PDB file of C-alpha atoms in Angstrom:
ATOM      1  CA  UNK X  21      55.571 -41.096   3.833  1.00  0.00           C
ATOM      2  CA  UNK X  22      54.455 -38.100   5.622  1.00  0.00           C
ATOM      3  CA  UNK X  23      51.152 -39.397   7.581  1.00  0.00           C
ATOM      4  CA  UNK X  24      53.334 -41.774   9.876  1.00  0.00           C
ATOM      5  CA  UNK X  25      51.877 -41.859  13.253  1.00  0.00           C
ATOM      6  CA  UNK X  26      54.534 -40.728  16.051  1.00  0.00           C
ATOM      7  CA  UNK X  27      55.759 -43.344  18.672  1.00  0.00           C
ATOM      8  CA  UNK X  28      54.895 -42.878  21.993  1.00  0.00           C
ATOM      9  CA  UNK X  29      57.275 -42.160  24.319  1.00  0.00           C
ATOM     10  CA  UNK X  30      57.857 -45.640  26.006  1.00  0.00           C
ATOM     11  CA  UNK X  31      58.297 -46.933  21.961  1.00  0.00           C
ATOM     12  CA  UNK X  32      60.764 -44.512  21.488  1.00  0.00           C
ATOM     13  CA  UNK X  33      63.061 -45.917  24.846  1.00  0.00           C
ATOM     14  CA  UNK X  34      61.778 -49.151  24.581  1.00  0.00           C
ATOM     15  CA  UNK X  35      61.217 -48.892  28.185  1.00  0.00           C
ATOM     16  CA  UNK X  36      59.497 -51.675  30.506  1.00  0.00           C
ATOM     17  CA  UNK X  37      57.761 -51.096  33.713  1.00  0.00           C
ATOM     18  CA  UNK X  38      59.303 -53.594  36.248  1.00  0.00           C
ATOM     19  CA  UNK X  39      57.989 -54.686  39.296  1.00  0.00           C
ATOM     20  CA  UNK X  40      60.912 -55.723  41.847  1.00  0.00           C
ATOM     21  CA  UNK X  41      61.339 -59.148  44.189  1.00  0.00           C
ATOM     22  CA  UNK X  42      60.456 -57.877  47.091  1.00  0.00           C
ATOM     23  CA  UNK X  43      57.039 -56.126  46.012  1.00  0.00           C
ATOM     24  CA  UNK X  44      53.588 -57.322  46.820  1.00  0.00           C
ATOM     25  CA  UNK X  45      50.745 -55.023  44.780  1.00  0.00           C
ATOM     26  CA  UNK X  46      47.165 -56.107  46.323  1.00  0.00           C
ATOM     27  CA  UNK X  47      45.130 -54.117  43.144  1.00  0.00           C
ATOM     28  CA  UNK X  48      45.064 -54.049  39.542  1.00  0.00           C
ATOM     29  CA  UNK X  49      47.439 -52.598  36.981  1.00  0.00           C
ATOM     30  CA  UNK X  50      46.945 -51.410  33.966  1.00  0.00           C
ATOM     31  CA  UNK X  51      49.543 -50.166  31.000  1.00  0.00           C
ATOM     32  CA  UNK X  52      50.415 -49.734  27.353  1.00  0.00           C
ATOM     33  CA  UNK X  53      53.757 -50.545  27.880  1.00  0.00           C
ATOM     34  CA  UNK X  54      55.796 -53.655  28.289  1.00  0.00           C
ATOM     35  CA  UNK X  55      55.659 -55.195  31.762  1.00  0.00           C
ATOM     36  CA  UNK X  56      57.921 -57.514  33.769  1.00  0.00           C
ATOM     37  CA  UNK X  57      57.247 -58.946  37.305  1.00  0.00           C
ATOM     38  CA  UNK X  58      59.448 -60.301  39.701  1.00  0.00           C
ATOM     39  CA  UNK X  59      57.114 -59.847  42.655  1.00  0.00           C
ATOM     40  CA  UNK X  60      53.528 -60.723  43.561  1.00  0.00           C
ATOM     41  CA  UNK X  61      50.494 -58.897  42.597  1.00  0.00           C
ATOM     42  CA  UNK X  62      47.178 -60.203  43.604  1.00  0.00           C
ATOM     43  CA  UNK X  63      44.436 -58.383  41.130  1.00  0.00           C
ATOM     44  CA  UNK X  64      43.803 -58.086  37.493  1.00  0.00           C
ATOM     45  CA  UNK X  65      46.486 -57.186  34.870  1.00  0.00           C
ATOM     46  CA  UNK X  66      45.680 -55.607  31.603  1.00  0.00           C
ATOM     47  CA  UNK X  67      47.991 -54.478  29.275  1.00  0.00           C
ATOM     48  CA  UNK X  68      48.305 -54.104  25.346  1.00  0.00           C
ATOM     49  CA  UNK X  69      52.241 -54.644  25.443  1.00  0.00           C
ATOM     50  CA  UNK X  70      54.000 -57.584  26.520  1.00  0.00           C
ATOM     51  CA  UNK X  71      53.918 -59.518  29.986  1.00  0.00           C
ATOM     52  CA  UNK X  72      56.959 -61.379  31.929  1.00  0.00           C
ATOM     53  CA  UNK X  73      56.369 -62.838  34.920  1.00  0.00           C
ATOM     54  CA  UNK X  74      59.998 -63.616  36.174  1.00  0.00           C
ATOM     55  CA  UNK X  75      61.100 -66.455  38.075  1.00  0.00           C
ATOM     56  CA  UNK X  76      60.152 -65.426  41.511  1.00  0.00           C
ATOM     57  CA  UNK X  77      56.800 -63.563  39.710  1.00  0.00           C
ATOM     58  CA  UNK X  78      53.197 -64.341  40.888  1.00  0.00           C
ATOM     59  CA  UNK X  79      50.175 -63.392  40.030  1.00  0.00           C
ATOM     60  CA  UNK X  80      46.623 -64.597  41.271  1.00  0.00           C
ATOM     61  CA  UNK X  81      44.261 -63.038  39.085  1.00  0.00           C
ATOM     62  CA  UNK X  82      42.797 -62.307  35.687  1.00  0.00           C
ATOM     63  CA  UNK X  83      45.718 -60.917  32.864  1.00  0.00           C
ATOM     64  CA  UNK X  84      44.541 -59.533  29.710  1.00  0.00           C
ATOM     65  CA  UNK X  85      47.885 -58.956  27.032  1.00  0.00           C
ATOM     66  CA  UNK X  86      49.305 -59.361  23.701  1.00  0.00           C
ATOM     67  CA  UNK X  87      52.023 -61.313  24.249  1.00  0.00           C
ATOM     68  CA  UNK X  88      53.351 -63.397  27.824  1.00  0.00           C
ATOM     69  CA  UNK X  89      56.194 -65.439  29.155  1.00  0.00           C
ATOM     70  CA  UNK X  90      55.871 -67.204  32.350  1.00  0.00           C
ATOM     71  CA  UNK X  91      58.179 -68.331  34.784  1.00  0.00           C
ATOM     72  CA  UNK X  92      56.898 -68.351  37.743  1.00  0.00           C
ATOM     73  CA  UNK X  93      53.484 -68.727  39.310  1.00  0.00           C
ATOM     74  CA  UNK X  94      50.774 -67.615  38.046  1.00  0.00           C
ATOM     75  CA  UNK X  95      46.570 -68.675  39.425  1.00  0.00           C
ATOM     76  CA  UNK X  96      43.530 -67.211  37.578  1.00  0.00           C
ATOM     77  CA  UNK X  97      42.027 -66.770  33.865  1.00  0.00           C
ATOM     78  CA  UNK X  98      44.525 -65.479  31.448  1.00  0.00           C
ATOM     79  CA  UNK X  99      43.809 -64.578  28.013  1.00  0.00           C
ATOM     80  CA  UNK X 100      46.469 -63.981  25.085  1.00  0.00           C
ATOM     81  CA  UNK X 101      45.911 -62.629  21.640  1.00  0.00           C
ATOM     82  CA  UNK X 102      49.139 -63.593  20.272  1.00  0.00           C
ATOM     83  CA  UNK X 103      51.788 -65.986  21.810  1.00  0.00           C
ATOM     84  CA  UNK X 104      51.865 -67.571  25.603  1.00  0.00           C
ATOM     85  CA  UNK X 105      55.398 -68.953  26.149  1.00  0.00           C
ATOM     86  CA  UNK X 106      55.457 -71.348  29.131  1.00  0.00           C
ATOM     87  CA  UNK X 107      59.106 -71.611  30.789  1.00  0.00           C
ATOM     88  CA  UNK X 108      59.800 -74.784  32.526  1.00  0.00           C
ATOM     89  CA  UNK X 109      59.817 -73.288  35.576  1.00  0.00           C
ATOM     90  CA  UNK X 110      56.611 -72.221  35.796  1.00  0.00           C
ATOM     91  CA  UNK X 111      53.467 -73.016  37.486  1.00  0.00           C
ATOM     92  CA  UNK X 112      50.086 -72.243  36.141  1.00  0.00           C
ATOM     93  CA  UNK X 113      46.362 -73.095  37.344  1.00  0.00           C
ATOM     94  CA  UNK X 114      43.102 -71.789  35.728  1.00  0.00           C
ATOM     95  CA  UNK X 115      41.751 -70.383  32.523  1.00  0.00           C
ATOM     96  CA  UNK X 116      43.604 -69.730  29.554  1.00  0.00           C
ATOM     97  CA  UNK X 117      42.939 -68.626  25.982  1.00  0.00           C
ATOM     98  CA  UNK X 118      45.664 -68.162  23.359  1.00  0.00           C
ATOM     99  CA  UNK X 119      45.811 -67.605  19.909  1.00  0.00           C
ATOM    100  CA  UNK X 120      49.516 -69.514  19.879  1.00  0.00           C
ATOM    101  CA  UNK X 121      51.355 -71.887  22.706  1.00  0.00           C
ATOM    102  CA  UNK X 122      54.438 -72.774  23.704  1.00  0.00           C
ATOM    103  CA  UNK X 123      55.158 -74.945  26.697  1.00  0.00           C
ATOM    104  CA  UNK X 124      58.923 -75.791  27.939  1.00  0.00           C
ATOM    105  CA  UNK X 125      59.227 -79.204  29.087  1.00  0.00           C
ATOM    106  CA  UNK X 126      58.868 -79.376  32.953  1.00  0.00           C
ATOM    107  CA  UNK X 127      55.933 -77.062  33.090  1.00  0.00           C
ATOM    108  CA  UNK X 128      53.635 -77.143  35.533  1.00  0.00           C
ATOM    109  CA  UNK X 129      50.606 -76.680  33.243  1.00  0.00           C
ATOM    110  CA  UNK X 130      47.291 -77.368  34.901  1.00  0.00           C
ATOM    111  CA  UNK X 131      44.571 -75.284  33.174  1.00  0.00           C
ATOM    112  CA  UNK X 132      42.189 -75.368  30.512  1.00  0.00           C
ATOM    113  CA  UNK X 133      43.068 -74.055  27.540  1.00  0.00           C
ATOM    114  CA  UNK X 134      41.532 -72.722  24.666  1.00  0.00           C
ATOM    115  CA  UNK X 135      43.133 -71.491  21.382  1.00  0.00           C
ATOM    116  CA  UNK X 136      41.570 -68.969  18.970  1.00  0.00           C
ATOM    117  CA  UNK X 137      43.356 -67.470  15.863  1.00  0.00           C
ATOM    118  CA  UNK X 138      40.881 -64.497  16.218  1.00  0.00           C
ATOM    119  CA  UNK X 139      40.999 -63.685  19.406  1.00  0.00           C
ATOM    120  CA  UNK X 140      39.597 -60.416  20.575  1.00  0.00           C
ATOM    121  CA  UNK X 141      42.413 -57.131  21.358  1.00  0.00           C
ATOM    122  CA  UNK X 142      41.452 -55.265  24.092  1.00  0.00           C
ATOM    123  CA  UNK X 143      42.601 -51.901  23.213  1.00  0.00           C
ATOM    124  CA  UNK X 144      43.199 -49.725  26.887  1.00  0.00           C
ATOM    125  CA  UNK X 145      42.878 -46.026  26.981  1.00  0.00           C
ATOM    126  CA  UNK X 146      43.041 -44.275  30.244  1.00  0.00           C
ATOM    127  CA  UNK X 147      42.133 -47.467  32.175  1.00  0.00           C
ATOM    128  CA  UNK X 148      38.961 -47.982  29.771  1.00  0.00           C
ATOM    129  CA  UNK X 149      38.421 -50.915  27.786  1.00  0.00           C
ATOM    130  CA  UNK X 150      37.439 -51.013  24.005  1.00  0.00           C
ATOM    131  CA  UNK X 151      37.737 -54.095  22.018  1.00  0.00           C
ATOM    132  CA  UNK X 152      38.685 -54.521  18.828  1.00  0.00           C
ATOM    133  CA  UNK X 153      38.249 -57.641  16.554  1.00  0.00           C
ATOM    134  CA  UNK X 154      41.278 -59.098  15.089  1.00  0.00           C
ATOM    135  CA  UNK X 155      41.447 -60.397  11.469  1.00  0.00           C
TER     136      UNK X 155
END
């Protein structure tokens, strides 16, 4: 009752970082929070919260996350420990390892894929990477 961790600030607002149509990031990102993209980023993405890449979103690169949903575009490795959601829109080429998948009809999906129930949570602290096996 009284050794509840406190929320961090962005839990408390349920705040998401959002990345405009319009925007073109050439570099990686990395966050705790919840992320959504409606512009282009060409680099890495790491993040322990959730990604959306909107319908005008691309991303050519390697994204590390808990959970995704795709829309748009999206070229590289991508790796998932929980759920991938595929829209129909979407386009996706490469790598990518899941634990669960879900792909709308219409989908461009052309990538290998590879699900694992325990796959391995990267836990990100000030931009450094620990992982941590899941059960």
């Amino acid at each position: 009752m009284f050794n509840k961790k406190p929320k961090s600030y962005t839990e408390l607002l349920g705040k998401t970082n959002r990345i405009v149509e319009g925007t073109i990031i050439k570099g990686d990102i990395i966050s705790q929070a919840d992320f959504r993209l409606d512009g282009e980023l060409t680099g890495n993405f790491h993040s322990t919260g959730k990604l959306v890449i909107g319908p005008t979103g691309t991303i050519i690169g390697d994204i590390i996350c808990n959970n995704a949903d795709i829309e748009g575009k999206f070229n590289g490795n991508i790796q998932v420990t929980e759920v991938l959601n595929v829209k129909s829109k979407a386009s996706i080429h490469g790598e990518v390892t899941v634990g669960k998948l879900s792909v709308e009809p219409g989908a461009d999906f052309s990538a290998s894929c590879i699900m694992k129930s325990d796959v391995t949570k990267l836990m990100i602290t000030d931009g450094q990477e620990t992982q941590q096996k899941t059960s």
